[in-house]
mmCIF file of N, CA and C and ligand atoms in Angstrom:
data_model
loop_
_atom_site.group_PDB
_atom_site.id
_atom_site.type_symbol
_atom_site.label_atom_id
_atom_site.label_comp_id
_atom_site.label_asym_id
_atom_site.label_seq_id
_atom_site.Cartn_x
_atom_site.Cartn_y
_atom_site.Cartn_z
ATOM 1 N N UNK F 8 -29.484 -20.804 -8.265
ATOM 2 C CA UNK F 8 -29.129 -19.825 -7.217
ATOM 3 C C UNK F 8 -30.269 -19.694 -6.197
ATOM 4 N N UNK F 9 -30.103 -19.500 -4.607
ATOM 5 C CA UNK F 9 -31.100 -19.754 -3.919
ATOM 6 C C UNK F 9 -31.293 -18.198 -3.674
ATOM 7 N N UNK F 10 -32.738 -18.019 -3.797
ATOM 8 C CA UNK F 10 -33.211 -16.285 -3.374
ATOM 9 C C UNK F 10 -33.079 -16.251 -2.199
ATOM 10 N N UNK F 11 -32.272 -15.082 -1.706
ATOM 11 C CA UNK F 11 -32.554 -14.256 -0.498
ATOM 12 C C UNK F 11 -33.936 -14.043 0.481
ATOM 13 N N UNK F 12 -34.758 -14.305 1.191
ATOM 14 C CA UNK F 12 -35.692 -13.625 2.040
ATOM 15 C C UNK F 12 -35.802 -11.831 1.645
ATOM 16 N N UNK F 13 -36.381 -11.656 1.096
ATOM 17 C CA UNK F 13 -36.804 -10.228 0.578
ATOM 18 C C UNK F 13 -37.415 -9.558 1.564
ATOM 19 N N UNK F 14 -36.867 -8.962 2.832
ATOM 20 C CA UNK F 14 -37.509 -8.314 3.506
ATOM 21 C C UNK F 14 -38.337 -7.457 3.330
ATOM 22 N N UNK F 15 -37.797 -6.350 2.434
ATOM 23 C CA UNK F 15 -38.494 -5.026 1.891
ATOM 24 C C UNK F 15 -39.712 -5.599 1.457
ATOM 25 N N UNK F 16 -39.777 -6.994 0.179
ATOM 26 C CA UNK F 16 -41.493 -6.745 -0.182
ATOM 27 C C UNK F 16 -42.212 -7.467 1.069
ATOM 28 N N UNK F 17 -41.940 -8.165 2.068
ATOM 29 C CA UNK F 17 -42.803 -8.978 2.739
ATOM 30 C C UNK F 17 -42.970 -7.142 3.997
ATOM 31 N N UNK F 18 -42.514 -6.232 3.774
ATOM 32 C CA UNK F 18 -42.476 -5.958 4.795
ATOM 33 C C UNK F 18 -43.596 -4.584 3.750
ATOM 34 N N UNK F 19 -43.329 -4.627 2.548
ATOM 35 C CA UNK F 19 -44.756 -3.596 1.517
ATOM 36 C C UNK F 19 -45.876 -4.862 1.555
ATOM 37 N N UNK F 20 -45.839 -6.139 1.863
ATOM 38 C CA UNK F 20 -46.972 -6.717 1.336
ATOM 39 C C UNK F 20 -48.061 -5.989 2.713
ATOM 40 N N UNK F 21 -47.624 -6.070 4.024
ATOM 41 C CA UNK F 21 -48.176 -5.952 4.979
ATOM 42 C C UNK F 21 -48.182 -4.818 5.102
ATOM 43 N N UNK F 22 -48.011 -3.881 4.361
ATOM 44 C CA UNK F 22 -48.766 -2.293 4.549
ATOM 45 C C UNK F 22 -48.208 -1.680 3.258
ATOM 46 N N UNK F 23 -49.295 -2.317 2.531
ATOM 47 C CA UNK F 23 -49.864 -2.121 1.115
ATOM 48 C C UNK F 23 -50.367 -0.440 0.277
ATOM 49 N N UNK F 24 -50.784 0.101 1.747
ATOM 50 C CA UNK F 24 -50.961 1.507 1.172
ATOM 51 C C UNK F 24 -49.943 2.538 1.767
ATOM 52 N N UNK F 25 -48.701 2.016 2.243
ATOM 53 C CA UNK F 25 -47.513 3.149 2.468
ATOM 54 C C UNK F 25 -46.625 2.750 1.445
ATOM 55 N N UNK F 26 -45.703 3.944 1.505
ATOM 56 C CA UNK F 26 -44.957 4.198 -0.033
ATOM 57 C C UNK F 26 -43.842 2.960 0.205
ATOM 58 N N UNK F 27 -43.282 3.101 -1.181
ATOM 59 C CA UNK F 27 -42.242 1.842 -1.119
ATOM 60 C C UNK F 27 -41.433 1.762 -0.547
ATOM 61 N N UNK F 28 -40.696 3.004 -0.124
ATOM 62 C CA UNK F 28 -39.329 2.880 0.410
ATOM 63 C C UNK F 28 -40.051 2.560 2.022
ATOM 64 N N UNK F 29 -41.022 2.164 2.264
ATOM 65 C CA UNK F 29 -40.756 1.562 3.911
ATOM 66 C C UNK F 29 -39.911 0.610 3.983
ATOM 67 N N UNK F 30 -39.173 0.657 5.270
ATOM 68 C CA UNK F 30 -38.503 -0.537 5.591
ATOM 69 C C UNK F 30 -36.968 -0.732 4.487
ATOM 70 N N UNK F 31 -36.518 0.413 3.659
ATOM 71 C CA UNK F 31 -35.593 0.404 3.142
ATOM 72 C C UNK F 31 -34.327 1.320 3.764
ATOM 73 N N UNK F 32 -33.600 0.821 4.156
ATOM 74 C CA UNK F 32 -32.423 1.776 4.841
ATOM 75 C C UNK F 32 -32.235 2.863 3.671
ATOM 76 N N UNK F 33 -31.995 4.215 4.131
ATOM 77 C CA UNK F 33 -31.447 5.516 3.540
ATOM 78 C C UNK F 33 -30.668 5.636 3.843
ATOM 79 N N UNK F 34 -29.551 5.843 2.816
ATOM 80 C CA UNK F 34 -28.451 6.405 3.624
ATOM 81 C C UNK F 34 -27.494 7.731 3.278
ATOM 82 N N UNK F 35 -27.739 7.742 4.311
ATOM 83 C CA UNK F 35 -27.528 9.315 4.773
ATOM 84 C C UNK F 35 -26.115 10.152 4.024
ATOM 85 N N UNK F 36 -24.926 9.117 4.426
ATOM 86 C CA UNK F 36 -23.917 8.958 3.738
ATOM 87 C C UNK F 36 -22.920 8.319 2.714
ATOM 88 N N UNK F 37 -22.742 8.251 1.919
ATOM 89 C CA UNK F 37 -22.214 7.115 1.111
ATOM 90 C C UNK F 37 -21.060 6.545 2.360
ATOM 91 N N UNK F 38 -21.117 4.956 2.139
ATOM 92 C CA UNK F 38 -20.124 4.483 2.666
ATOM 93 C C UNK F 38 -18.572 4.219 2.118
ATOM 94 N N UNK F 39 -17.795 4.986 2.581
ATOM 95 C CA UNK F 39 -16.481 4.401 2.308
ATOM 96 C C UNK F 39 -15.154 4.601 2.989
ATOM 97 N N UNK F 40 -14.273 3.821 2.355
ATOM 98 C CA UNK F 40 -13.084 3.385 3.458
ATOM 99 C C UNK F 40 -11.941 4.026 3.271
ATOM 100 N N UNK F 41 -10.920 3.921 4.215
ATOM 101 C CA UNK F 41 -9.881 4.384 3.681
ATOM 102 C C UNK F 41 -8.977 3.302 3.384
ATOM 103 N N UNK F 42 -8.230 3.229 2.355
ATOM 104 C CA UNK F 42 -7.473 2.193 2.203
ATOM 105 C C UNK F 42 -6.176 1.977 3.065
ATOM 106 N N UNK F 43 -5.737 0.955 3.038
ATOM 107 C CA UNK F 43 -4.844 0.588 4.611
ATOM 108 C C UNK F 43 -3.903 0.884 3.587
ATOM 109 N N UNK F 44 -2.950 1.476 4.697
ATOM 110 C CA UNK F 44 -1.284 1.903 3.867
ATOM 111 C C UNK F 44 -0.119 0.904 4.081
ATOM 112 N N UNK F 45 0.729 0.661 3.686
ATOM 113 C CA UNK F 45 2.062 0.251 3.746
ATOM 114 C C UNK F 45 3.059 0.579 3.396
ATOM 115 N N UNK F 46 4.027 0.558 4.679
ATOM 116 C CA UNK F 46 5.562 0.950 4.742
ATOM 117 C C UNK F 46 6.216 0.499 3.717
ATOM 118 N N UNK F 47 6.961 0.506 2.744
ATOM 119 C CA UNK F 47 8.021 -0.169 1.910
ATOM 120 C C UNK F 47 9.801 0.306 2.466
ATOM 121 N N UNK F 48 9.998 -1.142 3.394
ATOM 122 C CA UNK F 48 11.251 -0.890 3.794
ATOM 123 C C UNK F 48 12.730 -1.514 2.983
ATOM 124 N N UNK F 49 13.331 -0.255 3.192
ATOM 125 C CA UNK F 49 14.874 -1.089 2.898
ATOM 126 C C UNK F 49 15.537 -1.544 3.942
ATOM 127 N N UNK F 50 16.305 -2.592 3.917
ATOM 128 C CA UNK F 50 17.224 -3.166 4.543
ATOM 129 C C UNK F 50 18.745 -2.955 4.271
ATOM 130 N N UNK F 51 19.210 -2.649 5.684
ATOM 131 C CA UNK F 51 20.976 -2.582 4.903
ATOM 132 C C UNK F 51 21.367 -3.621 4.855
ATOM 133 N N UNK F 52 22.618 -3.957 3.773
ATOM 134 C CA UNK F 52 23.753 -5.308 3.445
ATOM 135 C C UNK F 52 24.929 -4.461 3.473
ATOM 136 N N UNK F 53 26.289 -5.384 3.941
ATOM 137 C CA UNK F 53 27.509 -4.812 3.627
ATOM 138 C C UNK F 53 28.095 -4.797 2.495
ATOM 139 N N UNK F 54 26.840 -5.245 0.888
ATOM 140 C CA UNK F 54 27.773 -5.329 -0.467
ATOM 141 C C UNK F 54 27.034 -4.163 -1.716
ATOM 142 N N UNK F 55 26.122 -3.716 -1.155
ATOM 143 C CA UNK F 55 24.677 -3.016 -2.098
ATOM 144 C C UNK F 55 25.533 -1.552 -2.155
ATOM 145 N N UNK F 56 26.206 -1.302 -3.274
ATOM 146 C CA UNK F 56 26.732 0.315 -3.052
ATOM 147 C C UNK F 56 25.944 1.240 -2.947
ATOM 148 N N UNK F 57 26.431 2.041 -1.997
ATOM 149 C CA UNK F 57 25.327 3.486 -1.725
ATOM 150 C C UNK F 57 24.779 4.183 -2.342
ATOM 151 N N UNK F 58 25.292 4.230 -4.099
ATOM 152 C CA UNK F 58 24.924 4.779 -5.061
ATOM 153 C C UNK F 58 23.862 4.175 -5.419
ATOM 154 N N UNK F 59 23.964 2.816 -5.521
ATOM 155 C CA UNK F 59 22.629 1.784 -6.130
ATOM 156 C C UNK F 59 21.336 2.331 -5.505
ATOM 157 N N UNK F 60 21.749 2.404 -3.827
ATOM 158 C CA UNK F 60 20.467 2.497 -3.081
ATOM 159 C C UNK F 60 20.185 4.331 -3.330
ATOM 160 N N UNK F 61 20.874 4.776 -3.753
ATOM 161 C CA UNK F 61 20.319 6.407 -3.857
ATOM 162 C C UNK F 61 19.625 6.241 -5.015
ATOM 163 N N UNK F 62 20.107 5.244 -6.257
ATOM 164 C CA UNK F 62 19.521 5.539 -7.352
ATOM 165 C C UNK F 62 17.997 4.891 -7.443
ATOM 166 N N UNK F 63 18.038 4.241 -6.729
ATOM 167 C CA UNK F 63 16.626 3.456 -6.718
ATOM 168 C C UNK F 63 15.607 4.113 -5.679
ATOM 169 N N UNK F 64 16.298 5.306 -4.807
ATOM 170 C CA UNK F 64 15.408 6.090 -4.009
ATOM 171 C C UNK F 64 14.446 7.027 -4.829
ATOM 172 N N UNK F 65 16.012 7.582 -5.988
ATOM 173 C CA UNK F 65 15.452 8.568 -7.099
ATOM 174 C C UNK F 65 14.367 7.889 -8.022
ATOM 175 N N UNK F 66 14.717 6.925 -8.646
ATOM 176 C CA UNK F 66 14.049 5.712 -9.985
ATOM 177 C C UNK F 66 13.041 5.676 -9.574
ATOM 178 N N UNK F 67 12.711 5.011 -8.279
ATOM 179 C CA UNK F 67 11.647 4.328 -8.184
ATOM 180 C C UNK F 67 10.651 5.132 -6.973
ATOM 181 N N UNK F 68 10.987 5.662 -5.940
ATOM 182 C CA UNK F 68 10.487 6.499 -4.994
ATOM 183 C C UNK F 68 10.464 7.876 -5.117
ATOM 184 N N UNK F 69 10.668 8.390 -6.579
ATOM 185 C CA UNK F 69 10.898 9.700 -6.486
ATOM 186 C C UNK F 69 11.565 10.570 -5.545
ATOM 187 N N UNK F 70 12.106 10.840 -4.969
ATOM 188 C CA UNK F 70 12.947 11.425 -3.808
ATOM 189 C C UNK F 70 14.128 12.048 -4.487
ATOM 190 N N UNK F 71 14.252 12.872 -4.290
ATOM 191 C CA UNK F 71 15.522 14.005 -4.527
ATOM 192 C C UNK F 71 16.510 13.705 -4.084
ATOM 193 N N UNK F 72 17.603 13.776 -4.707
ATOM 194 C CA UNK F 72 19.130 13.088 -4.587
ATOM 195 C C UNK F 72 19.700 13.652 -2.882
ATOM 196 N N UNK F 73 19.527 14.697 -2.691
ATOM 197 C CA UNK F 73 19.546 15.004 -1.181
ATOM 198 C C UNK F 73 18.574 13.972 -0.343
ATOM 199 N N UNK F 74 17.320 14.151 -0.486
ATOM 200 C CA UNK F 74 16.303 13.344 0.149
ATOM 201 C C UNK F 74 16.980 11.701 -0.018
ATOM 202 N N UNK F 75 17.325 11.537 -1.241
ATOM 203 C CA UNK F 75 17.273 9.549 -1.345
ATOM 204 C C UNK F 75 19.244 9.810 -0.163
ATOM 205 N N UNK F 76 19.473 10.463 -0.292
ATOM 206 C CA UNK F 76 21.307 10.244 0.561
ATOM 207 C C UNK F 76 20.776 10.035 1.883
ATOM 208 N N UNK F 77 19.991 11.138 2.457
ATOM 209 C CA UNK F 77 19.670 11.054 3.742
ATOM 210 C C UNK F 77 18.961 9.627 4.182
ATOM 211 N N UNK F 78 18.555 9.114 3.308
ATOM 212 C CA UNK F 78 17.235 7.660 3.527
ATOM 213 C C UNK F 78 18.314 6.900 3.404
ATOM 214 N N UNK F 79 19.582 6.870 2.276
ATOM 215 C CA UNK F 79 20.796 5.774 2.499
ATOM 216 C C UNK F 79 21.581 5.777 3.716
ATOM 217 N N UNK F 80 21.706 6.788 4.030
ATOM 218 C CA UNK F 80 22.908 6.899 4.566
ATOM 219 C C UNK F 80 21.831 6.398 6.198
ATOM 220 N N UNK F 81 20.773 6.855 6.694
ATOM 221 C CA UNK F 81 20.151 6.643 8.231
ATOM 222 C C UNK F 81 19.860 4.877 7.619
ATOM 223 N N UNK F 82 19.513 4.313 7.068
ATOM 224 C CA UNK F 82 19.555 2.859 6.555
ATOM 225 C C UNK F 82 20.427 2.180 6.656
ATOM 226 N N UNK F 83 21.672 2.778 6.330
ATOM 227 C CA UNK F 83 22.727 2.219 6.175
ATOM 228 C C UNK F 83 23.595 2.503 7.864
ATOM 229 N N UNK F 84 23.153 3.295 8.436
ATOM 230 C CA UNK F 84 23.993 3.170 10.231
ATOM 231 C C UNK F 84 22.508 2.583 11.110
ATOM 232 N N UNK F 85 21.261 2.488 10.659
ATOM 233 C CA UNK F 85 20.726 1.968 11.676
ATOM 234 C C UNK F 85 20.099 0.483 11.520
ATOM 235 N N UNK F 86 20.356 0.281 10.207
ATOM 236 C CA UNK F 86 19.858 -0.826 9.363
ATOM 237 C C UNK F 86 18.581 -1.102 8.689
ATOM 238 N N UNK F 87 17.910 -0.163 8.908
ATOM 239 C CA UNK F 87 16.410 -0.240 8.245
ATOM 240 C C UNK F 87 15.622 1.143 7.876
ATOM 241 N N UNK F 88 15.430 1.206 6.894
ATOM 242 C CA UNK F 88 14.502 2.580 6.724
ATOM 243 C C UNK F 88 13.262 2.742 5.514
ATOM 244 N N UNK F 89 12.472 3.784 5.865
ATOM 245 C CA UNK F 89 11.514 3.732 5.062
ATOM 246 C C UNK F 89 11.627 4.582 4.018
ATOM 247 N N UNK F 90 11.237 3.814 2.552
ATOM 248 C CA UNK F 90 11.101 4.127 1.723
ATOM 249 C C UNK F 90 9.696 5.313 0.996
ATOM 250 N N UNK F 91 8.389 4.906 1.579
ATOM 251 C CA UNK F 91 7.722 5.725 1.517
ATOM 252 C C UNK F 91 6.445 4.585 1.934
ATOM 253 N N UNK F 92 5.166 5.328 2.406
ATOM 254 C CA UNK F 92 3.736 4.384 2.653
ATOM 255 C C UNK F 92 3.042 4.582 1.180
ATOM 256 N N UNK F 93 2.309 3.788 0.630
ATOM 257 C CA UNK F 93 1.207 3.693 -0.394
ATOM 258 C C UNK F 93 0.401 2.699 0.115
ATOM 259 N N UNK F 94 -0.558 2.567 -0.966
ATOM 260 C CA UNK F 94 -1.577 1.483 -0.496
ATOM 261 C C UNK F 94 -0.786 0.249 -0.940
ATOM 262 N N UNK F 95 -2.171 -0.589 -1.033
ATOM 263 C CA UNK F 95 -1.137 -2.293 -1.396
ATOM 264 C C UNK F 95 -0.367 -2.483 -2.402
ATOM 265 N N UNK F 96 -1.139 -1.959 -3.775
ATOM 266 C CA UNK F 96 -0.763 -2.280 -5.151
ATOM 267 C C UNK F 96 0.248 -1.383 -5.079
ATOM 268 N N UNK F 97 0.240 -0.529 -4.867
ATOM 269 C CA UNK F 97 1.218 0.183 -5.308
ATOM 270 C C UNK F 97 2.634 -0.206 -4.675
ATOM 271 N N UNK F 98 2.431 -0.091 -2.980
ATOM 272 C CA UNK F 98 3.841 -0.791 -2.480
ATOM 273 C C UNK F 98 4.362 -1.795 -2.623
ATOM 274 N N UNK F 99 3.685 -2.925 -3.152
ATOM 275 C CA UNK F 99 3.706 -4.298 -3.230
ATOM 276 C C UNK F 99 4.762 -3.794 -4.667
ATOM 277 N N UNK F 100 4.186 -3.419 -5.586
ATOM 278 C CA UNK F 100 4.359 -2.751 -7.512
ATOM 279 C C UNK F 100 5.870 -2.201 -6.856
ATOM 280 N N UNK F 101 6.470 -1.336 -5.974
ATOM 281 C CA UNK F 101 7.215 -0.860 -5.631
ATOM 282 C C UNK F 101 8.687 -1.491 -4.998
ATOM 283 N N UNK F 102 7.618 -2.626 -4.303
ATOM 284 C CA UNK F 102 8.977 -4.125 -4.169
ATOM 285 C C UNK F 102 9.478 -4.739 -5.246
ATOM 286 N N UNK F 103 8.179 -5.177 -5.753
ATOM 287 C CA UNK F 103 9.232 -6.048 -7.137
ATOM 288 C C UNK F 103 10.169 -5.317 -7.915
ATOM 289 N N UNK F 104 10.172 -4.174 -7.974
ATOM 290 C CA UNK F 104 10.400 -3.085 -9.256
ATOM 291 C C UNK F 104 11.826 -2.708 -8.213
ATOM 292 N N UNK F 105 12.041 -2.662 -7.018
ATOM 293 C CA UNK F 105 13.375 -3.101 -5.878
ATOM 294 C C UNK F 105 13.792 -4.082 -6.323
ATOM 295 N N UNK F 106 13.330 -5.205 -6.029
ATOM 296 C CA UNK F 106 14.039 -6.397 -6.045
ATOM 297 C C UNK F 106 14.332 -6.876 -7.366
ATOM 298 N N UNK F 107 14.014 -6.645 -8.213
ATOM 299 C CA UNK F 107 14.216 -6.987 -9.623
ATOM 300 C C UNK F 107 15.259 -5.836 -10.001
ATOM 301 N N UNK F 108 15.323 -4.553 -9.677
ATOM 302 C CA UNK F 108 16.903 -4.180 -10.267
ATOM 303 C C UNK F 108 17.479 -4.000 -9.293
ATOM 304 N N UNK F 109 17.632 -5.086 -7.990
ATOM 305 C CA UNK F 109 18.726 -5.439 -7.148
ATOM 306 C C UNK F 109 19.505 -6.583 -7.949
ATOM 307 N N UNK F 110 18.516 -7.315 -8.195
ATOM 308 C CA UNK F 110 18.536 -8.832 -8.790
ATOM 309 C C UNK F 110 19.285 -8.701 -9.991
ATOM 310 N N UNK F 111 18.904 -7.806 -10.881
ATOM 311 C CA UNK F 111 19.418 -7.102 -12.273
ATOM 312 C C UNK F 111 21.137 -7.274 -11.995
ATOM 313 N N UNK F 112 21.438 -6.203 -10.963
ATOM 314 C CA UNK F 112 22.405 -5.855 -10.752
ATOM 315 C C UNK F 112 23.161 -6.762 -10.135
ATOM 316 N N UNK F 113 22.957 -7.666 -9.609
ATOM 317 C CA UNK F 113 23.250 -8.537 -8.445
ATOM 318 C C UNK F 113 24.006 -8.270 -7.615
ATOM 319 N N UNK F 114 23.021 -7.187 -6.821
ATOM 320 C CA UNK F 114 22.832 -6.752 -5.605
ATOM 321 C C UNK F 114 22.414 -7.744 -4.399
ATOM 322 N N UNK F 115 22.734 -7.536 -3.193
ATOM 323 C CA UNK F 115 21.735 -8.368 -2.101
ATOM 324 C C UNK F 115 20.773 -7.829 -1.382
ATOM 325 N N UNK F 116 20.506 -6.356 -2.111
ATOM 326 C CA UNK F 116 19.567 -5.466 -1.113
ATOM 327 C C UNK F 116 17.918 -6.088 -1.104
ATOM 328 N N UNK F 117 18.001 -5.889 0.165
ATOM 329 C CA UNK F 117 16.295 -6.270 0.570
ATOM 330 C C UNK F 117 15.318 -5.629 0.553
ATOM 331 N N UNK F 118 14.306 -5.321 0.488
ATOM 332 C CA UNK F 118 12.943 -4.558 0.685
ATOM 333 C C UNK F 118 11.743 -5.079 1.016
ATOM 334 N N UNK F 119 11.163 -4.739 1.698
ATOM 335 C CA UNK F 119 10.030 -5.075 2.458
ATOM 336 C C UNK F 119 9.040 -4.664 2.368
ATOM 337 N N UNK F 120 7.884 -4.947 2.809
ATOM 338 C CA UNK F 120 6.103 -4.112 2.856
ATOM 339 C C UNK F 120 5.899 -5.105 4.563
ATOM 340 N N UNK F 121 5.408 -3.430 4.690
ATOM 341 C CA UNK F 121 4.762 -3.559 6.065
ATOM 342 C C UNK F 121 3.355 -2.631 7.062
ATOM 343 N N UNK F 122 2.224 -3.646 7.099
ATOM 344 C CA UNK F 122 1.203 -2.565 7.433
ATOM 345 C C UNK F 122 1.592 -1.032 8.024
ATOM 346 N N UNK F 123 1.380 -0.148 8.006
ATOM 347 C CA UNK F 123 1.413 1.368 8.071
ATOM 348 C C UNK F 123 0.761 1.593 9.160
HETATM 349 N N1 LIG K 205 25.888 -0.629 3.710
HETATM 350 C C1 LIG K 205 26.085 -0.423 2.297
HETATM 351 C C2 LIG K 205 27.545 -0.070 2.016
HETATM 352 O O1 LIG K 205 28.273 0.235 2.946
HETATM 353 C C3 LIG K 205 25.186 0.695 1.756
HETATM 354 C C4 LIG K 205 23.737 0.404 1.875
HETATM 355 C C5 LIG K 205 22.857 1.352 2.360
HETATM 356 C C6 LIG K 205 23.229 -0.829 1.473
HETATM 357 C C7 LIG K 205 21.503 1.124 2.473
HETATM 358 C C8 LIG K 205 21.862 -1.094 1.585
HETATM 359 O O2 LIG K 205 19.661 -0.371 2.149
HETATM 360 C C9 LIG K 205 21.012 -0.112 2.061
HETATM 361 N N2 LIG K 205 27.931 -0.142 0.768
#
């Protein structure tokens, strides 16, 4: 493995009687990020019964049987709607777990992930 250029000691060798942390960044704040979100969309088909797609609003998106009708039914007259944003794993975890009890069922419903 090839060593790095060690700034910090070449930069204590040359002023030998100041404390160690010269020349070491402090930081002030911990650094961190926010994680990027994604859309998980449904798609409408003319064969996926409305029930399927309510039940998989409830199953899998948690959403209240009022809440998952309203997400079928604006999906189903405009052709696309959102299911809910999470981060990657989770929305990504949220497609297959769609498409696998579309697939189950043999359904043709679609679902999607899309940056947020
Ligand atoms: N259009 C479907 C029907 O009339 C219902 C449906 C709604 C299908 C939403 C998919 O994402 C969907 N049975």
């Amino acid at each position: 493995m090839i060593k790095p250029k060690n700034i910090v000691l070449s930069n204590q060798d040359a002023n030998k009687d100041q404390t160690p942390e010269q020349g070491v960044t402090t930081k002030l704040r911990p650094k961190t990020k926010k994680p990027s979100m994604f859309r998980v969309l449904i798609l409408n088909d003319d064969y996926t019964p409305m029930e399927f797609v309510v039940s998989v609003l409830v199953g899998i998106f948690f959403k209240t049987q009022e809440e998952a009708t309203q997400i079928m039914l604006n999906v189903h007259q405009n052709g696309i709607g959102t299911c809910g944003v999470y981060t990657y794993e989770i929305a990504e975890t949220k497609v297959a777990q769609v498409m696998d009890a579309a697939k189950r069922d043999q359904h043709p419903l679609q679902c999607r992930l899309e940056k947020a």
